[in-house]
Amino acid sequence: DRDRAGSCALVTPVEALQAIAARLEAEWSATPVERVVFPGQLSDPAGADPATPWIRVTVRALPPRSTTHGTVGGRLIEQRSLLIAQAFYPISVEDGSIAPLELATAFRDLFHGRSIGADPLHFETATVSYIGHDAGWTQANVTIPFTYHERV
């Protein structure tokens, strides 16, 4: 779809999440794709090996960067969000921080500094950080700010 000005159709928050999910579906290989969960999905899908690493993906909206003036349907908003991935890895006998950091780094590499989609989401510099361990899992997080344009 194109708008009247001839530019590409603009992204909605739902379409942004769908673009992220599509990239993961097409290019993620660090864990079985079934072990990448989004809000509202079970973190332990039926039949999954409980010792298999997994990723929880969340998108958090931030206040928009800018909004143009105009009538409803004619305003352009530069939306800002955070893509947050929580990488969980079973605690091991070895250094427990390395495996979840490697998993988080693999996730980071799919988005860090990239633009994805026809109506692009622009991902900025990512931060990877070790969180710690709890209940048999070690955790590292990736936080990646991104922007996209939406017409409202």
Coordinates of N, CA, C and O in Angstrom, one line a residue:
D1 N 0.8 -1.2 0.0 CA 0.0 0.0 0.0 C 0.9 1.2 0.0 O 1.9 1.3 0.7
R2 N 0.4 2.3 -0.7 CA 1.1 3.5 -0.7 C 0.1 4.6 -0.4 O -1.1 4.5 -0.7
D3 N 0.6 5.7 0.3 CA -0.3 6.8 0.6 C -0.4 7.7 -0.6 O 0.3 7.5 -1.6
R4 N -1.2 8.8 -0.4 CA -1.4 9.7 -1.6 C -0.2 10.4 -2.0 O 0.0 10.8 -3.2
A5 N 0.8 10.6 -1.1 CA 2.0 11.3 -1.5 C 3.0 10.3 -2.2 O 4.0 10.8 -2.7
G6 N 2.6 9.0 -2.3 CA 3.4 8.1 -3.1 C 4.5 7.4 -2.3 O 5.2 6.6 -2.8
S7 N 4.6 7.7 -1.0 CA 5.6 7.0 -0.2 C 5.0 5.7 0.3 O 3.8 5.4 0.2
C8 N 5.8 4.9 0.9 CA 5.4 3.6 1.4 C 4.4 3.8 2.5 O 4.4 4.7 3.2
A9 N 3.5 2.8 2.7 CA 2.6 2.8 3.8 C 3.3 2.8 5.1 O 4.4 2.3 5.2
L10 N 2.8 3.4 6.1 CA 3.5 3.6 7.4 C 3.1 2.4 8.3 O 2.1 1.8 8.2
V11 N 4.0 2.2 9.3 CA 3.9 1.1 10.2 C 3.0 1.4 11.4 O 3.0 2.5 11.9
T12 N 2.2 0.4 11.9 CA 1.5 0.5 13.1 C 2.3 -0.3 14.2 O 3.2 -1.1 13.8
P13 N 2.0 -0.1 15.5 CA 2.7 -0.9 16.5 C 2.5 -2.4 16.2 O 3.5 -3.2 16.5
V14 N 1.4 -2.9 15.8 CA 1.2 -4.3 15.5 C 2.1 -4.7 14.4 O 2.7 -5.8 14.4
E15 N 2.2 -3.9 13.3 CA 3.0 -4.3 12.2 C 4.5 -4.3 12.6 O 5.3 -5.1 12.1
A16 N 4.9 -3.4 13.5 CA 6.3 -3.4 14.0 C 6.6 -4.7 14.7 O 7.6 -5.4 14.4
L17 N 5.7 -5.2 15.5 CA 5.9 -6.5 16.2 C 5.9 -7.6 15.2 O 6.7 -8.6 15.3
Q18 N 5.0 -7.6 14.2 CA 5.0 -8.6 13.2 C 6.3 -8.6 12.4 O 6.8 -9.7 12.0
A19 N 6.9 -7.5 12.1 CA 8.2 -7.4 11.4 C 9.3 -8.0 12.2 O 10.2 -8.7 11.6
I20 N 9.3 -7.8 13.5 CA 10.3 -8.4 14.4 C 10.1 -9.9 14.4 O 11.1 -10.6 14.3
A21 N 8.9 -10.3 14.5 CA 8.6 -11.8 14.6 C 9.0 -12.4 13.3 O 9.6 -13.5 13.2
A22 N 8.8 -11.8 12.1 CA 9.1 -12.3 10.8 C 10.6 -12.5 10.7 O 11.1 -13.5 10.1
R23 N 11.4 -11.5 11.1 CA 12.8 -11.6 11.1 C 13.3 -12.7 11.9 O 14.2 -13.5 11.5
L24 N 12.8 -12.9 13.1 CA 13.2 -14.0 13.9 C 12.8 -15.3 13.3 O 13.6 -16.3 13.3
E25 N 11.6 -15.4 12.7 CA 11.2 -16.7 12.1 C 12.1 -17.0 10.9 O 12.5 -18.2 10.8
A26 N 12.5 -16.0 10.2 CA 13.4 -16.3 9.0 C 14.8 -16.5 9.3 O 15.5 -17.3 8.6
E27 N 15.4 -15.9 10.3 CA 16.8 -15.9 10.5 C 17.4 -16.4 11.8 O 18.6 -16.5 12.0
W28 N 16.5 -16.6 12.8 CA 17.0 -17.1 14.1 C 17.4 -18.5 14.1 O 16.6 -19.4 13.6
S29 N 18.5 -18.9 14.6 CA 19.0 -20.3 14.6 C 19.7 -20.7 15.9 O 20.0 -21.8 16.1
A30 N 19.8 -19.7 16.9 CA 20.5 -20.0 18.1 C 19.8 -21.0 19.0 O 20.4 -21.7 19.8
T31 N 18.5 -21.0 19.0 CA 17.6 -21.9 19.7 C 16.5 -22.4 18.7 O 16.3 -21.7 17.7
P32 N 15.8 -23.4 19.0 CA 14.6 -23.7 18.2 C 13.7 -22.5 18.2 O 13.5 -21.8 19.3
V33 N 13.1 -22.1 17.1 CA 12.3 -20.9 17.0 C 11.1 -21.0 17.9 O 10.6 -20.0 18.4
E34 N 10.7 -22.2 18.3 CA 9.5 -22.4 19.2 C 9.9 -21.9 20.6 O 9.1 -21.7 21.4
R35 N 11.2 -21.7 20.9 CA 11.7 -21.3 22.2 C 11.9 -19.8 22.2 O 12.5 -19.2 23.1
V36 N 11.4 -19.1 21.2 CA 11.3 -17.6 21.2 C 9.9 -17.2 21.5 O 9.0 -17.5 20.7
V37 N 9.6 -16.6 22.7 CA 8.2 -16.4 23.0 C 8.0 -14.9 23.1 O 8.9 -14.1 23.5
F38 N 6.8 -14.5 22.8 CA 6.3 -13.1 22.9 C 5.3 -13.0 24.0 O 4.8 -14.0 24.4
P39 N 4.9 -11.8 24.4 CA 3.9 -11.6 25.4 C 2.6 -12.4 25.1 O 2.2 -12.4 23.9
G40 N 2.1 -13.1 26.1 CA 0.9 -13.8 25.9 C 1.1 -15.3 25.5 O 0.2 -16.1 25.4
Q41 N 2.4 -15.6 25.2 CA 2.7 -17.0 24.8 C 3.2 -17.7 26.0 O 3.8 -17.1 26.9
L42 N 3.1 -19.0 26.1 CA 3.7 -19.8 27.1 C 5.2 -19.8 27.0 O 5.7 -20.0 25.9
S43 N 5.9 -19.7 28.1 CA 7.3 -19.7 28.1 C 7.8 -21.1 28.1 O 9.0 -21.4 27.9
D44 N 7.0 -22.1 28.3 CA 7.4 -23.5 28.3 C 6.4 -24.3 27.5 O 5.5 -24.9 28.0
P45 N 6.5 -24.2 26.1 CA 5.6 -24.8 25.3 C 5.5 -26.3 25.5 O 6.5 -26.9 25.9
A46 N 4.3 -26.9 25.3 CA 4.1 -28.3 25.5 C 5.2 -29.1 24.7 O 5.4 -28.8 23.5
G47 N 5.8 -30.1 25.3 CA 6.7 -30.9 24.6 C 8.1 -30.4 24.6 O 9.0 -31.0 24.1
A48 N 8.3 -29.1 25.0 CA 9.7 -28.5 24.9 C 10.6 -29.1 26.0 O 10.1 -29.4 27.1
D49 N 11.8 -29.3 25.6 CA 12.8 -29.8 26.6 C 13.1 -28.7 27.6 O 13.5 -27.6 27.2
P50 N 12.8 -28.9 28.9 CA 13.0 -27.8 29.9 C 14.4 -27.4 30.0 O 14.6 -26.3 30.6
A51 N 15.4 -28.1 29.5 CA 16.8 -27.7 29.6 C 17.2 -26.9 28.3 O 18.4 -26.6 28.2
T52 N 16.3 -26.6 27.4 CA 16.6 -25.9 26.2 C 16.6 -24.4 26.5 O 15.6 -23.9 27.0
P53 N 17.6 -23.7 26.1 CA 17.6 -22.2 26.3 C 16.4 -21.6 25.6 O 15.9 -22.2 24.6
W54 N 16.0 -20.4 26.0 CA 14.9 -19.8 25.4 C 15.0 -18.3 25.5 O 15.8 -17.8 26.3
I55 N 14.2 -17.6 24.7 CA 14.3 -16.1 24.6 C 12.9 -15.6 24.9 O 11.9 -16.1 24.2
R56 N 12.7 -14.6 25.7 CA 11.4 -13.9 25.8 C 11.6 -12.5 25.2 O 12.5 -11.7 25.5
V57 N 10.7 -12.2 24.2 CA 10.8 -10.9 23.5 C 9.7 -10.0 23.9 O 8.5 -10.4 23.9
T58 N 10.0 -8.8 24.2 CA 9.0 -7.8 24.6 C 9.3 -6.5 23.8 O 10.5 -6.1 23.6
V59 N 8.3 -5.8 23.4 CA 8.5 -4.4 22.8 C 7.8 -3.5 23.7 O 6.6 -3.6 24.0
R60 N 8.5 -2.5 24.2 CA 7.9 -1.4 25.1 C 7.9 -0.1 24.3 O 9.0 0.4 23.8
A61 N 6.8 0.5 24.3 CA 6.6 1.8 23.6 C 7.3 2.9 24.5 O 7.2 2.9 25.7
L62 N 7.9 3.9 23.9 CA 8.4 5.1 24.5 C 7.6 6.3 24.0 O 6.9 6.2 23.0
P63 N 7.7 7.4 24.7 CA 7.1 8.6 24.1 C 7.6 8.9 22.7 O 8.8 8.7 22.4
P64 N 6.7 9.3 21.8 CA 7.2 9.6 20.4 C 8.2 10.7 20.4 O 8.2 11.6 21.2
R65 N 9.1 10.6 19.4 CA 10.1 11.6 19.2 C 9.5 12.9 18.6 O 9.9 14.0 19.0
S66 N 8.7 12.8 17.6 CA 8.1 14.0 17.0 C 6.7 13.6 16.4 O 6.5 12.5 16.0
T67 N 5.9 14.7 16.3 CA 4.6 14.5 15.6 C 4.4 15.8 14.8 O 4.6 16.9 15.2
T68 N 3.9 15.5 13.5 CA 3.6 16.7 12.7 C 2.2 17.1 13.0 O 1.4 16.4 13.6
H69 N 1.8 18.3 12.6 CA 0.5 18.9 12.8 C -0.4 18.5 11.6 O 0.1 18.2 10.5
G70 N -1.7 18.5 11.8 CA -2.6 18.2 10.7 C -3.9 17.5 11.3 O -4.1 17.4 12.5
T71 N -4.7 17.2 10.4 CA -6.0 16.5 10.7 C -5.7 15.1 11.0 O -4.7 14.5 10.7
V72 N -6.7 14.5 11.7 CA -6.6 13.0 12.0 C -6.4 12.3 10.7 O -7.1 12.5 9.7
G73 N -5.5 11.4 10.7 CA -5.2 10.6 9.5 C -4.1 11.2 8.7 O -3.5 10.6 7.8
G74 N -3.7 12.5 9.0 CA -2.7 13.2 8.3 C -1.5 13.5 9.1 O -0.6 14.2 8.6
R75 N -1.5 13.2 10.3 CA -0.3 13.5 11.2 C 0.7 12.3 11.1 O 0.3 11.1 11.1
L76 N 2.0 12.7 11.1 CA 3.0 11.7 11.0 C 3.7 11.7 12.4 O 4.2 12.7 12.9
I77 N 3.8 10.5 13.0 CA 4.5 10.4 14.3 C 5.7 9.5 14.1 O 5.7 8.4 13.5
E78 N 6.9 10.0 14.7 CA 8.0 9.1 14.7 C 7.9 8.4 16.1 O 8.2 8.9 17.1
Q79 N 7.5 7.1 16.0 CA 7.4 6.3 17.2 C 8.7 5.8 17.6 O 9.6 5.5 16.8
R80 N 8.9 5.7 18.9 CA 10.1 5.1 19.5 C 9.7 3.9 20.4 O 8.7 4.0 21.1
S81 N 10.5 2.9 20.4 CA 10.2 1.7 21.2 C 11.5 1.1 21.6 O 12.6 1.4 21.1
L82 N 11.4 0.2 22.6 CA 12.6 -0.7 23.0 C 12.2 -2.1 22.6 O 11.2 -2.6 23.0
L83 N 13.1 -2.8 21.9 CA 13.0 -4.2 21.7 C 13.9 -4.8 22.8 O 15.1 -4.6 22.9
I84 N 13.3 -5.6 23.7 CA 14.0 -6.2 24.8 C 13.9 -7.7 24.7 O 12.8 -8.3 24.5
A85 N 15.0 -8.4 24.7 CA 15.1 -9.8 24.7 C 15.8 -10.3 25.9 O 16.9 -9.9 26.3
Q86 N 15.1 -11.2 26.6 CA 15.6 -11.8 27.8 C 16.1 -13.2 27.4 O 15.2 -14.1 27.1
A87 N 17.4 -13.5 27.5 CA 17.9 -14.8 27.1 C 18.1 -15.6 28.4 O 18.8 -15.2 29.3
F88 N 17.5 -16.8 28.4 CA 17.6 -17.7 29.5 C 18.3 -19.0 29.1 O 18.0 -19.6 28.1
Y89 N 19.3 -19.4 29.9 CA 20.1 -20.5 29.7 C 20.2 -21.3 31.0 O 20.3 -20.8 32.0
P90 N 20.1 -22.7 30.8 CA 20.1 -23.5 32.1 C 21.5 -23.3 32.8 O 22.5 -23.1 32.1
I91 N 21.4 -23.3 34.1 CA 22.7 -23.1 34.8 C 23.5 -24.3 34.6 O 23.1 -25.5 34.5
S92 N 24.8 -24.1 34.3 CA 25.8 -25.2 34.0 C 26.9 -25.2 35.1 O 27.0 -24.3 35.9
V93 N 27.7 -26.2 35.0 CA 28.9 -26.3 35.9 C 29.9 -25.3 35.5 O 30.7 -24.8 36.4
E94 N 30.0 -24.9 34.2 CA 31.0 -24.0 33.8 C 30.5 -22.6 34.2 O 29.6 -22.4 34.9
D95 N 31.2 -21.6 33.7 CA 30.9 -20.2 34.0 C 29.5 -19.9 33.5 O 29.3 -19.9 32.3
G96 N 28.5 -19.7 34.3 CA 27.2 -19.5 33.9 C 26.8 -18.3 33.2 O 25.8 -18.2 32.6
S97 N 27.8 -17.3 33.2 CA 27.5 -16.0 32.5 C 27.7 -16.1 31.0 O 27.2 -15.3 30.2
I98 N 28.6 -17.0 30.6 CA 29.0 -17.0 29.2 C 27.9 -17.4 28.2 O 27.6 -16.7 27.2
A99 N 27.2 -18.5 28.5 CA 26.2 -19.1 27.6 C 25.1 -18.1 27.4 O 24.7 -17.8 26.2
P100 N 24.5 -17.5 28.4 CA 23.4 -16.5 28.1 C 23.9 -15.3 27.4 O 23.1 -14.7 26.6
L101 N 25.1 -14.9 27.7 CA 25.6 -13.7 27.0 C 25.8 -14.0 25.5 O 25.5 -13.2 24.6
E102 N 26.3 -15.2 25.2 CA 26.4 -15.6 23.8 C 25.0 -15.7 23.1 O 24.9 -15.2 22.0
L103 N 24.0 -16.2 23.8 CA 22.7 -16.3 23.3 C 22.1 -14.8 23.0 O 21.5 -14.5 22.0
A104 N 22.3 -14.0 24.0 CA 21.9 -12.6 23.9 C 22.6 -11.9 22.7 O 22.0 -11.1 22.0
T105 N 23.9 -12.1 22.6 CA 24.6 -11.5 21.5 C 24.1 -12.0 20.1 O 24.0 -11.2 19.2
A106 N 23.8 -13.3 20.0 CA 23.2 -13.8 18.8 C 21.9 -13.0 18.4 O 21.7 -12.7 17.2
F107 N 21.1 -12.8 19.4 CA 19.9 -12.1 19.2 C 20.2 -10.6 18.8 O 19.6 -10.1 17.8
R108 N 21.1 -10.0 19.5 CA 21.5 -8.6 19.2 C 21.9 -8.5 17.7 O 21.5 -7.5 17.0
D109 N 22.7 -9.5 17.2 CA 23.2 -9.4 15.9 C 22.2 -9.4 14.8 O 22.4 -8.9 13.7
L110 N 20.9 -9.8 15.1 CA 19.9 -9.8 14.1 C 19.3 -8.4 13.9 O 18.7 -8.1 12.8
F111 N 19.5 -7.5 14.9 CA 18.8 -6.2 14.8 C 19.7 -5.0 15.0 O 19.5 -3.9 14.4
H112 N 20.8 -5.1 15.7 CA 21.7 -4.0 16.1 C 22.1 -3.2 14.8 O 22.7 -3.7 13.9
G113 N 21.8 -1.9 14.8 CA 22.2 -1.0 13.8 C 21.6 -1.3 12.4 O 22.1 -0.8 11.4
R114 N 20.5 -2.0 12.4 CA 19.9 -2.4 11.1 C 18.6 -1.7 10.9 O 17.9 -1.3 11.8
S115 N 18.2 -1.7 9.6 CA 16.8 -1.3 9.3 C 16.1 -2.5 8.6 O 16.7 -3.2 7.8
I116 N 14.9 -2.9 9.1 CA 14.3 -4.1 8.6 C 12.9 -3.7 8.1 O 12.2 -2.8 8.6
G117 N 12.4 -4.4 7.1 CA 11.1 -4.3 6.5 C 11.0 -3.3 5.4 O 11.9 -2.4 5.2
A118 N 10.0 -3.4 4.6 CA 9.8 -2.4 3.5 C 9.5 -1.0 4.0 O 9.9 0.0 3.3
D119 N 8.8 -0.9 5.1 CA 8.5 0.4 5.7 C 9.3 0.3 7.0 O 8.9 -0.2 8.0
P120 N 10.6 0.7 6.9 CA 11.6 0.2 7.8 C 11.4 0.6 9.3 O 11.0 1.7 9.6
L121 N 11.8 -0.4 10.1 CA 12.0 -0.1 11.5 C 13.5 0.1 11.6 O 14.3 -0.7 11.1
H122 N 14.0 1.2 12.2 CA 15.4 1.5 12.3 C 15.9 1.2 13.7 O 15.5 1.8 14.7
F123 N 16.8 0.2 13.8 CA 17.3 -0.2 15.1 C 18.6 0.5 15.4 O 19.4 0.6 14.5
E124 N 18.7 0.9 16.6 CA 19.9 1.7 17.0 C 20.9 0.7 17.7 O 20.8 -0.5 17.6
T125 N 21.9 1.3 18.4 CA 22.9 0.5 19.1 C 22.3 -0.3 20.2 O 21.5 0.2 21.0
A126 N 22.7 -1.5 20.3 CA 22.1 -2.5 21.3 C 23.0 -2.5 22.5 O 24.2 -2.3 22.4
T127 N 22.4 -2.9 23.7 CA 23.1 -3.1 24.9 C 22.8 -4.5 25.4 O 21.7 -4.9 25.4
V128 N 23.9 -5.3 25.6 CA 23.8 -6.6 26.2 C 24.3 -6.6 27.6 O 25.4 -6.0 27.9
S129 N 23.5 -7.2 28.5 CA 24.0 -7.2 29.9 C 23.6 -8.5 30.6 O 22.5 -9.0 30.4
Y130 N 24.5 -8.9 31.5 CA 24.3 -10.1 32.2 C 23.4 -9.7 33.4 O 23.7 -8.8 34.1
I131 N 22.4 -10.5 33.7 CA 21.4 -10.2 34.8 C 21.7 -11.0 36.0 O 21.7 -10.5 37.1
G132 N 21.9 -12.3 35.8 CA 22.2 -13.2 37.0 C 21.5 -14.5 36.8 O 21.1 -14.9 35.7
H133 N 21.3 -15.2 37.9 CA 20.6 -16.5 37.9 C 19.5 -16.6 38.9 O 19.6 -16.0 40.0
D134 N 18.5 -17.5 38.6 CA 17.4 -17.7 39.5 C 16.7 -19.0 39.0 O 16.5 -19.2 37.8
A135 N 16.3 -19.8 39.9 CA 15.4 -21.0 39.6 C 16.0 -21.9 38.5 O 15.2 -22.3 37.6
G136 N 17.3 -22.1 38.5 CA 17.9 -23.0 37.5 C 18.2 -22.4 36.2 O 18.7 -23.0 35.2
W137 N 18.0 -21.1 36.0 CA 18.3 -20.4 34.7 C 19.3 -19.2 35.0 O 19.2 -18.6 36.0
T138 N 20.2 -19.0 34.0 CA 21.0 -17.8 34.0 C 20.4 -16.9 32.9 O 19.8 -17.4 32.0
Q139 N 20.5 -15.6 33.1 CA 19.8 -14.6 32.2 C 20.7 -13.5 31.8 O 21.5 -12.9 32.6
A140 N 20.6 -13.2 30.5 CA 21.3 -12.0 30.0 C 20.2 -11.3 29.2 O 19.3 -11.9 28.6
N141 N 20.2 -9.9 29.1 CA 19.2 -9.2 28.4 C 19.9 -8.4 27.3 O 21.0 -8.0 27.4
V142 N 19.1 -8.1 26.2 CA 19.5 -7.2 25.1 C 18.4 -6.2 25.1 O 17.2 -6.5 25.1
T143 N 18.8 -4.9 25.0 CA 17.9 -3.8 24.8 C 18.3 -3.0 23.6 O 19.5 -2.6 23.5
I144 N 17.4 -2.9 22.7 CA 17.7 -2.2 21.4 C 16.6 -1.2 21.1 O 15.5 -1.5 20.8
P145 N 17.0 0.1 21.2 CA 16.0 1.2 20.8 C 15.7 1.1 19.3 O 16.7 0.8 18.5
F146 N 14.5 1.4 18.9 CA 14.2 1.5 17.5 C 13.1 2.5 17.2 O 12.4 2.9 18.1
T147 N 13.0 3.0 16.0 CA 12.0 4.0 15.6 C 11.3 3.5 14.3 O 11.9 2.7 13.6
Y148 N 10.2 4.0 14.1 CA 9.4 3.8 12.9 C 8.4 5.0 12.8 O 8.2 5.7 13.7
H149 N 7.8 5.1 11.6 CA 6.8 6.2 11.4 C 5.4 5.6 11.2 O 5.2 4.6 10.6
E150 N 4.5 6.3 11.9 CA 3.1 5.9 11.9 C 2.3 7.1 11.5 O 2.5 8.2 12.0
R151 N 1.2 6.9 10.7 CA 0.3 8.0 10.4 C -0.9 7.8 11.3 O -1.5 6.8 11.3
V152 N -1.3 8.9 12.0 CA -2.5 8.8 12.8 C -3.4 10.0 12.6 O -3.1 11.0 12.1

